[in-house]
Coordinates of C-alpha atoms in Angstrom, one line a residue:
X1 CA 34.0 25.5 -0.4
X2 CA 32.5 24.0 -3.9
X3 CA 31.9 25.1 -6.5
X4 CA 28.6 24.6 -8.6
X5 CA 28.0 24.9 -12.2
X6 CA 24.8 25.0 -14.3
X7 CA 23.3 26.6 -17.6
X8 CA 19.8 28.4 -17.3
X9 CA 17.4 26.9 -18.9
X10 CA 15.8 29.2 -21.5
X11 CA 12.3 28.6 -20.6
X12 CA 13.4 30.4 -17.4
X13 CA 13.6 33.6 -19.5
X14 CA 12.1 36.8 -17.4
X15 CA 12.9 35.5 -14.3
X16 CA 14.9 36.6 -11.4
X17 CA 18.0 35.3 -10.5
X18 CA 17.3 34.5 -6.9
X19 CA 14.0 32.4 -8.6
X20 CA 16.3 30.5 -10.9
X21 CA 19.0 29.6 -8.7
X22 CA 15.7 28.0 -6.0
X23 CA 14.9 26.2 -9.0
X24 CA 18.5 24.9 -10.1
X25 CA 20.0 24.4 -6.7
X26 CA 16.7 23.2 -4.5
X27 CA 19.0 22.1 -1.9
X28 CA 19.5 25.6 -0.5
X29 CA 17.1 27.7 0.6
X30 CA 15.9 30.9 -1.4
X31 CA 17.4 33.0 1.6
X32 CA 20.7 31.3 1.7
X33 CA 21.3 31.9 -1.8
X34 CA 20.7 35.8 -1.7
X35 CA 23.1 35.7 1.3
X36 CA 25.6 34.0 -1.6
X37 CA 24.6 36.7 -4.1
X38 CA 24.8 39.8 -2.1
X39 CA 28.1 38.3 -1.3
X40 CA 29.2 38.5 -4.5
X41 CA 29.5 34.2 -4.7
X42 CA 27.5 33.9 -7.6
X43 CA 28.4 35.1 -11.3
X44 CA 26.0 34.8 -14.1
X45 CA 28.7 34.5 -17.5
X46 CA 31.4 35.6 -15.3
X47 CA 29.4 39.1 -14.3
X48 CA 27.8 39.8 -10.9
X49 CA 24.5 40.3 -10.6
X50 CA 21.7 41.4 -7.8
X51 CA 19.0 38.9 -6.7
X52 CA 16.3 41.2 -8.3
X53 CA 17.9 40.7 -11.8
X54 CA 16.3 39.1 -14.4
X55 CA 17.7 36.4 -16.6
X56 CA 17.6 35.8 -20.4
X57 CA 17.8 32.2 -20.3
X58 CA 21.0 30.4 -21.3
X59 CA 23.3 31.8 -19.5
X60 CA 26.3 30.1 -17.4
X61 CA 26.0 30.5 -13.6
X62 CA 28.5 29.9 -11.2
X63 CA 27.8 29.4 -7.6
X64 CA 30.5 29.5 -5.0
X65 CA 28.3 27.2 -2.4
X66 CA 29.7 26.6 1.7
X67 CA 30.6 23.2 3.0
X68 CA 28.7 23.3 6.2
X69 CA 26.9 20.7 8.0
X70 CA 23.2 21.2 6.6
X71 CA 21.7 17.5 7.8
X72 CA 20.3 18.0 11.4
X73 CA 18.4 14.1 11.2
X74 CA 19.6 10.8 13.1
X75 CA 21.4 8.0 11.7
X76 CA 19.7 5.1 11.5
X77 CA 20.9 1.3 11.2
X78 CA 18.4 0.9 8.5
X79 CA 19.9 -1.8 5.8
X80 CA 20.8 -0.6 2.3
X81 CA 20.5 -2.6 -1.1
X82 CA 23.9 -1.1 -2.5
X83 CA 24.3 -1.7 -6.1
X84 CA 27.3 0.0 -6.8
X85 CA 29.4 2.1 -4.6
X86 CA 33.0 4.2 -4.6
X87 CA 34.4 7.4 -4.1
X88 CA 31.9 9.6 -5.8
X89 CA 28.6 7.9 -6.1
X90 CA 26.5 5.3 -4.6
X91 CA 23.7 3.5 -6.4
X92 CA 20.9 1.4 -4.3
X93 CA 17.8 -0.6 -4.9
X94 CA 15.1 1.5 -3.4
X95 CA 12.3 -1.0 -1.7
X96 CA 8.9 -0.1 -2.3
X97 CA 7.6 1.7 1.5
X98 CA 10.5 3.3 2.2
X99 CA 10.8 7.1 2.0
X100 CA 13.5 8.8 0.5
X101 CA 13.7 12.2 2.6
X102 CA 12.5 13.3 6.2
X103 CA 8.8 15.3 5.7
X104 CA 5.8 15.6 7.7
X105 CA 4.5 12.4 9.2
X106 CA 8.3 10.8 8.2
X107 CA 10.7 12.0 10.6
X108 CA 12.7 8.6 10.8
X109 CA 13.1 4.9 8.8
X110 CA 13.9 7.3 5.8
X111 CA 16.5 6.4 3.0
X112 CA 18.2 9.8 4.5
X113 CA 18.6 8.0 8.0
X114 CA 20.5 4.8 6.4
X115 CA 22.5 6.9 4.4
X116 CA 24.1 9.0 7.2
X117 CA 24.1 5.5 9.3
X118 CA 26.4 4.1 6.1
X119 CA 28.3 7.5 5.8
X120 CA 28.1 10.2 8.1
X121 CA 30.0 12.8 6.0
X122 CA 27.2 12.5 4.2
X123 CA 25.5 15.3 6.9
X124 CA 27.6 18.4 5.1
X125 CA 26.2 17.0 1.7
X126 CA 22.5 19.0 0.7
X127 CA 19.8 15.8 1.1
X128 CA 22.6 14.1 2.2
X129 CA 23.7 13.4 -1.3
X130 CA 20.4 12.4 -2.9
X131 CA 19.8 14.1 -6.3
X132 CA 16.5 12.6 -7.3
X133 CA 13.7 10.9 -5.7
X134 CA 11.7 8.1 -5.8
X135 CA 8.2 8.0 -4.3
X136 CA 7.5 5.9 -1.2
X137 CA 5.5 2.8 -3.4
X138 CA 8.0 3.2 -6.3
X139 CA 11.3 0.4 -6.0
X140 CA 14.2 0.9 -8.0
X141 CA 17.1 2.7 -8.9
X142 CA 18.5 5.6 -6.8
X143 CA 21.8 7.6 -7.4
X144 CA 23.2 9.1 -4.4
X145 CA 26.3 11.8 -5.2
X146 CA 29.4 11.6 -2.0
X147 CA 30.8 14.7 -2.6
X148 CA 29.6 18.4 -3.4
X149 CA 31.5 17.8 -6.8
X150 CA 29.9 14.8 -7.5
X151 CA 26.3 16.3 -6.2
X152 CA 26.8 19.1 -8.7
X153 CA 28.1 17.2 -11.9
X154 CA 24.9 14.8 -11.2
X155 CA 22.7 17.9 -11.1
X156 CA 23.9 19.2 -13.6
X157 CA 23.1 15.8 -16.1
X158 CA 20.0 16.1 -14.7
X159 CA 19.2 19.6 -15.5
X160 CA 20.4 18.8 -19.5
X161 CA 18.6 15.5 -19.0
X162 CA 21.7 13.7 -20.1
X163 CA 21.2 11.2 -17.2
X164 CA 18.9 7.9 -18.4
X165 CA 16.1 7.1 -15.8
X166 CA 14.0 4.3 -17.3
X167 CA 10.9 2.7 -15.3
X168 CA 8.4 0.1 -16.0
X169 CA 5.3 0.2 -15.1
X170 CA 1.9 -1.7 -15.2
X171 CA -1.1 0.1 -16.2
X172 CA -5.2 -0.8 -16.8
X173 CA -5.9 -1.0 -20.5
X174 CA -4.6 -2.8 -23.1
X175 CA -2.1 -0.1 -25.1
X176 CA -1.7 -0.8 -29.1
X177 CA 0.9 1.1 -29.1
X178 CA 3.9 3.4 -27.1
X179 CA 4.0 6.9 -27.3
X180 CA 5.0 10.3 -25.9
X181 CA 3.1 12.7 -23.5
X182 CA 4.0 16.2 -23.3
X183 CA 1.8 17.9 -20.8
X184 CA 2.9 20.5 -18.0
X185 CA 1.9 19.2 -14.4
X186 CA 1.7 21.5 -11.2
X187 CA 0.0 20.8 -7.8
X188 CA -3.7 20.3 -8.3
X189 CA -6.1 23.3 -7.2
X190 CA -8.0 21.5 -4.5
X191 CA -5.6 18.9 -2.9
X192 CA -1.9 20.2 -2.1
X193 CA -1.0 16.3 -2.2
X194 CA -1.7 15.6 -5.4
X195 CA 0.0 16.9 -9.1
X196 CA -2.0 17.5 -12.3
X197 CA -1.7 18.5 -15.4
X198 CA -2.4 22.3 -16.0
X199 CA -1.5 24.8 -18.3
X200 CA 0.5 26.8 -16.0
X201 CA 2.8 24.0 -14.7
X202 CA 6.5 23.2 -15.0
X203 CA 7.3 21.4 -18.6
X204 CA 7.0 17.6 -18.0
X205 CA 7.7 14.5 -21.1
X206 CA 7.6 11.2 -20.8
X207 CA 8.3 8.3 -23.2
X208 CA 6.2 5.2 -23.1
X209 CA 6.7 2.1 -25.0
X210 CA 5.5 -1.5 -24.8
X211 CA 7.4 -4.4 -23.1
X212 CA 4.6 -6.7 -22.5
X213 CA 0.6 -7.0 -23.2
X214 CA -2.1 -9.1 -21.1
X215 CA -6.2 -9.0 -21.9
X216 CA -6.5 -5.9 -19.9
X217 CA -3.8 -4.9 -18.9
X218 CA 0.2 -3.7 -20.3
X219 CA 3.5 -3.9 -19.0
X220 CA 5.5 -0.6 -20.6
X221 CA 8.6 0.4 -20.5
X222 CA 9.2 4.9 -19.5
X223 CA 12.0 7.1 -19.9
X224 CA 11.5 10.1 -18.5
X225 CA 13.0 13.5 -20.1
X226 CA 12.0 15.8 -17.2
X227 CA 11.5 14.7 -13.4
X228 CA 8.5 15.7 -12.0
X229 CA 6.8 15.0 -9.2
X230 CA 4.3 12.0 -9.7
X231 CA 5.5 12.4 -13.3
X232 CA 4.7 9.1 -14.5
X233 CA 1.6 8.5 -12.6
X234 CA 0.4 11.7 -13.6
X235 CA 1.0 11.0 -16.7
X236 CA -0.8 7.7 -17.5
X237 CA -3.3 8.9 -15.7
X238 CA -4.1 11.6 -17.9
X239 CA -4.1 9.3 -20.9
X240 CA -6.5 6.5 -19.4
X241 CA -3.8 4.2 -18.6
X242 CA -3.6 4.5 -14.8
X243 CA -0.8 2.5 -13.0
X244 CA -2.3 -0.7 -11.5
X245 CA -2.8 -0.3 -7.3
X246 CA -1.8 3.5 -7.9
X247 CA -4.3 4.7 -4.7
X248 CA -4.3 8.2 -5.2
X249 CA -4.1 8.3 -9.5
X250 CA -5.7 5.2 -10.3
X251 CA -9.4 5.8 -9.8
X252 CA -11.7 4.0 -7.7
X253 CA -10.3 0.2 -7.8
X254 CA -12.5 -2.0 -10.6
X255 CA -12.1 -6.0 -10.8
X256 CA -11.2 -6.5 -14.4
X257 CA -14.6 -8.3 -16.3
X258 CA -14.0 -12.5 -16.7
X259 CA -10.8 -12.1 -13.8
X260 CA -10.0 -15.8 -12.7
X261 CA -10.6 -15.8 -8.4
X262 CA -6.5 -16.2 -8.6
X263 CA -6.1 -12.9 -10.3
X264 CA -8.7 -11.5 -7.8
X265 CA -6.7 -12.2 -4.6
X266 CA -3.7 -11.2 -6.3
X267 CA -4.8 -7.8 -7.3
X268 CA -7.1 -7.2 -4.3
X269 CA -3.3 -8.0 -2.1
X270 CA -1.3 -5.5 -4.6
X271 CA -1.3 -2.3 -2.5
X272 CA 1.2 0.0 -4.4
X273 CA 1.7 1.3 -7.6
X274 CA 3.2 -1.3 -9.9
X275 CA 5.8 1.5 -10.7
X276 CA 10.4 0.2 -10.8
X277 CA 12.9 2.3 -11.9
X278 CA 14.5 -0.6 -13.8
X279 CA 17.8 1.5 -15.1
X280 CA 19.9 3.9 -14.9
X281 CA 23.0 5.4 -17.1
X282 CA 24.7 8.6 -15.8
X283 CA 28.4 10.1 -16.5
X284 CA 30.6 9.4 -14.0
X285 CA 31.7 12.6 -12.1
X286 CA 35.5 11.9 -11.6
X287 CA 36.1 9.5 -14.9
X288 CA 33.7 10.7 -17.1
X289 CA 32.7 7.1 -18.4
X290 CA 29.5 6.2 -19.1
X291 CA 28.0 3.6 -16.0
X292 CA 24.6 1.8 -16.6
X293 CA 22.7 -0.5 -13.9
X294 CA 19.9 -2.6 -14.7
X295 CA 17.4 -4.6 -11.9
X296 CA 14.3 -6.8 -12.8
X297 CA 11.5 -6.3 -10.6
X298 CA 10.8 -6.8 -7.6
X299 CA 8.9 -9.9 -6.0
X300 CA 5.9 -8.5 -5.6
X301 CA 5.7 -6.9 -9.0
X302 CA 7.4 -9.9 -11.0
X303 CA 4.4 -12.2 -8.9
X304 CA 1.7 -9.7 -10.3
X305 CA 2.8 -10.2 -13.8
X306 CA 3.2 -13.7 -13.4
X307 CA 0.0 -13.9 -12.4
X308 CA -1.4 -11.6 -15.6
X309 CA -0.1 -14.1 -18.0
X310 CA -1.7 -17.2 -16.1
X311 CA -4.7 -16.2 -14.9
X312 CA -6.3 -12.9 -17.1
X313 CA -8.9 -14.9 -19.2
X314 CA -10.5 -13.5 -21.8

């Protein structure tokens, strides 16, 4: 047994309590936790409720959740970047091409499939620990919890966005200056692949500042308050900033006017978005101490901006 903790959030006001719960604990399935509510496992401010009940948003909710073995794929001898590992958590270095969960078209080579390699108690654990994501393309920073208490205290930092997740990114356009975008995404109308931003989606901010300007191009530095998919992409996207060799938010792919034929080859050879989660701070579930981890970029990314400030003429 464990038990799991989280406040509503208020913007979740009017909705049912089986619909909040899918939204706080995505690990289990919507069926699984009306199984847990009929059974009288899950208290909202210490009272019982039915699936069917509606919320008011703020609330405490309790979940009394099973240990059971809820990881059905292979272990893989797949090698992990570890930056930091004990009892409770395990931080790696996410390379860019390497998918973080099992889907469609990614059945095996998954971060999922080293992890239970590395630690195969890691199967009873939902996602096998993993409490955020990182796209395929993206490198960087990845916090993995070891233990259903550690899985829920790192939820819940998430959920009241305690937790620092800060990215850096290189996007078309030369920025003046940094800035905040507040726009709600949700899956675009016409391609089930893709996010967007549209009135009716999920609340979604993220903080952009400078770290570095080229001719036509900037280096910025993101901190994200919510956790959306494609959340960053999205984002700079929307305001005209697109992420540089982002192939499904960056627009059909433009040679910059006056680039130098070493630029060229360069760009033309960049095939990912120039997205790494650079840091992350997070309250450590057993001490409670405050633990921060920094990494510069990657090869291929600290190359491409090496290559910026030689070669982008004006």
């Amino acid at each position: 047994m464990a038990i799991l903790t989280a406040k509503i959030p208020e913007e979740m006001a009017g909705m049912r309590l089986d619909q909040c719960l899918a939204e706080i604990f995505p690990d289990y399935s919507r069926s699984k936790l009306q199984t847990w509510i009929k059974a009288g496992r899950v208290t909202v401010n210490k009272t019982s409720f039915k699936a069917k009940d509606k919320v008011d948003g703020g609330e405490q909710i309790v979940l009394d959740a099973e240990a059971e073995e809820v990881m059905e794929y292979q272990a893989e001898d797949i090698p992990l970047d570890i930056i930091y590992e004990d009892d409770s958590i395990l931080i790696v270095n996410k390379p860019a091409g390497l998918v973080v969960h099992p889907a469609v078209g990614h059945w095996q080579g998954t971060l999922v499939n080293a992890l239970l390699n590395h630690q195969p108690s890691l199967k009873t654990l939902p996602r096998a620990g993993i409490v955020h994501r990182l796209d395929k393309d993206t490198s960087g920073l990845l916090m993995i919890a070891k233990s259903l208490q550690a899985h829920n205290s790192l939820s819940s930092q998430l959920q009241d966005r305690s937790i620092t997740r800060e990215y850096l990114a290189l996007v078309k356009g030369w920025m003046t200056a940094g800035g905040t975008v507040d726009e709600p995404l949700g899956r675009h109308p016409a391609d089930r692949k893709r996010h967007t931003v549209r009135e009716d989606g999920k609340h979604a901010v993220t903080h952009y500042r400078l770290a570095q300007r080229f001719k036509r191009h900037t280096l910025v530095r993101v901190k994200l308050e919510t956790g959306r998919t494609h959340q960053i992409r999205v984002h700079m996207a929307y305001i005209r900033y697109p992420l540089v060799g982002d192939p499904v938010y960056g627009g059909r792919f433009q040679m910059p006017a006056n680039c130098s034929p070493e630029l060229e080859t360069i760009l033309r050879g960049f095939k990912r978005q120039a997205l790494h989660a650079t840091k992350l701070g997070l309250q450590h579930p057993e001490t409670n101490e405050y633990c921060e981890w920094e990494l510069a970029v990657p090869e291929d990314m600290a190359n491409l901006i090496k290559a910026l400030e030689l070669y982008e003429l004006d």
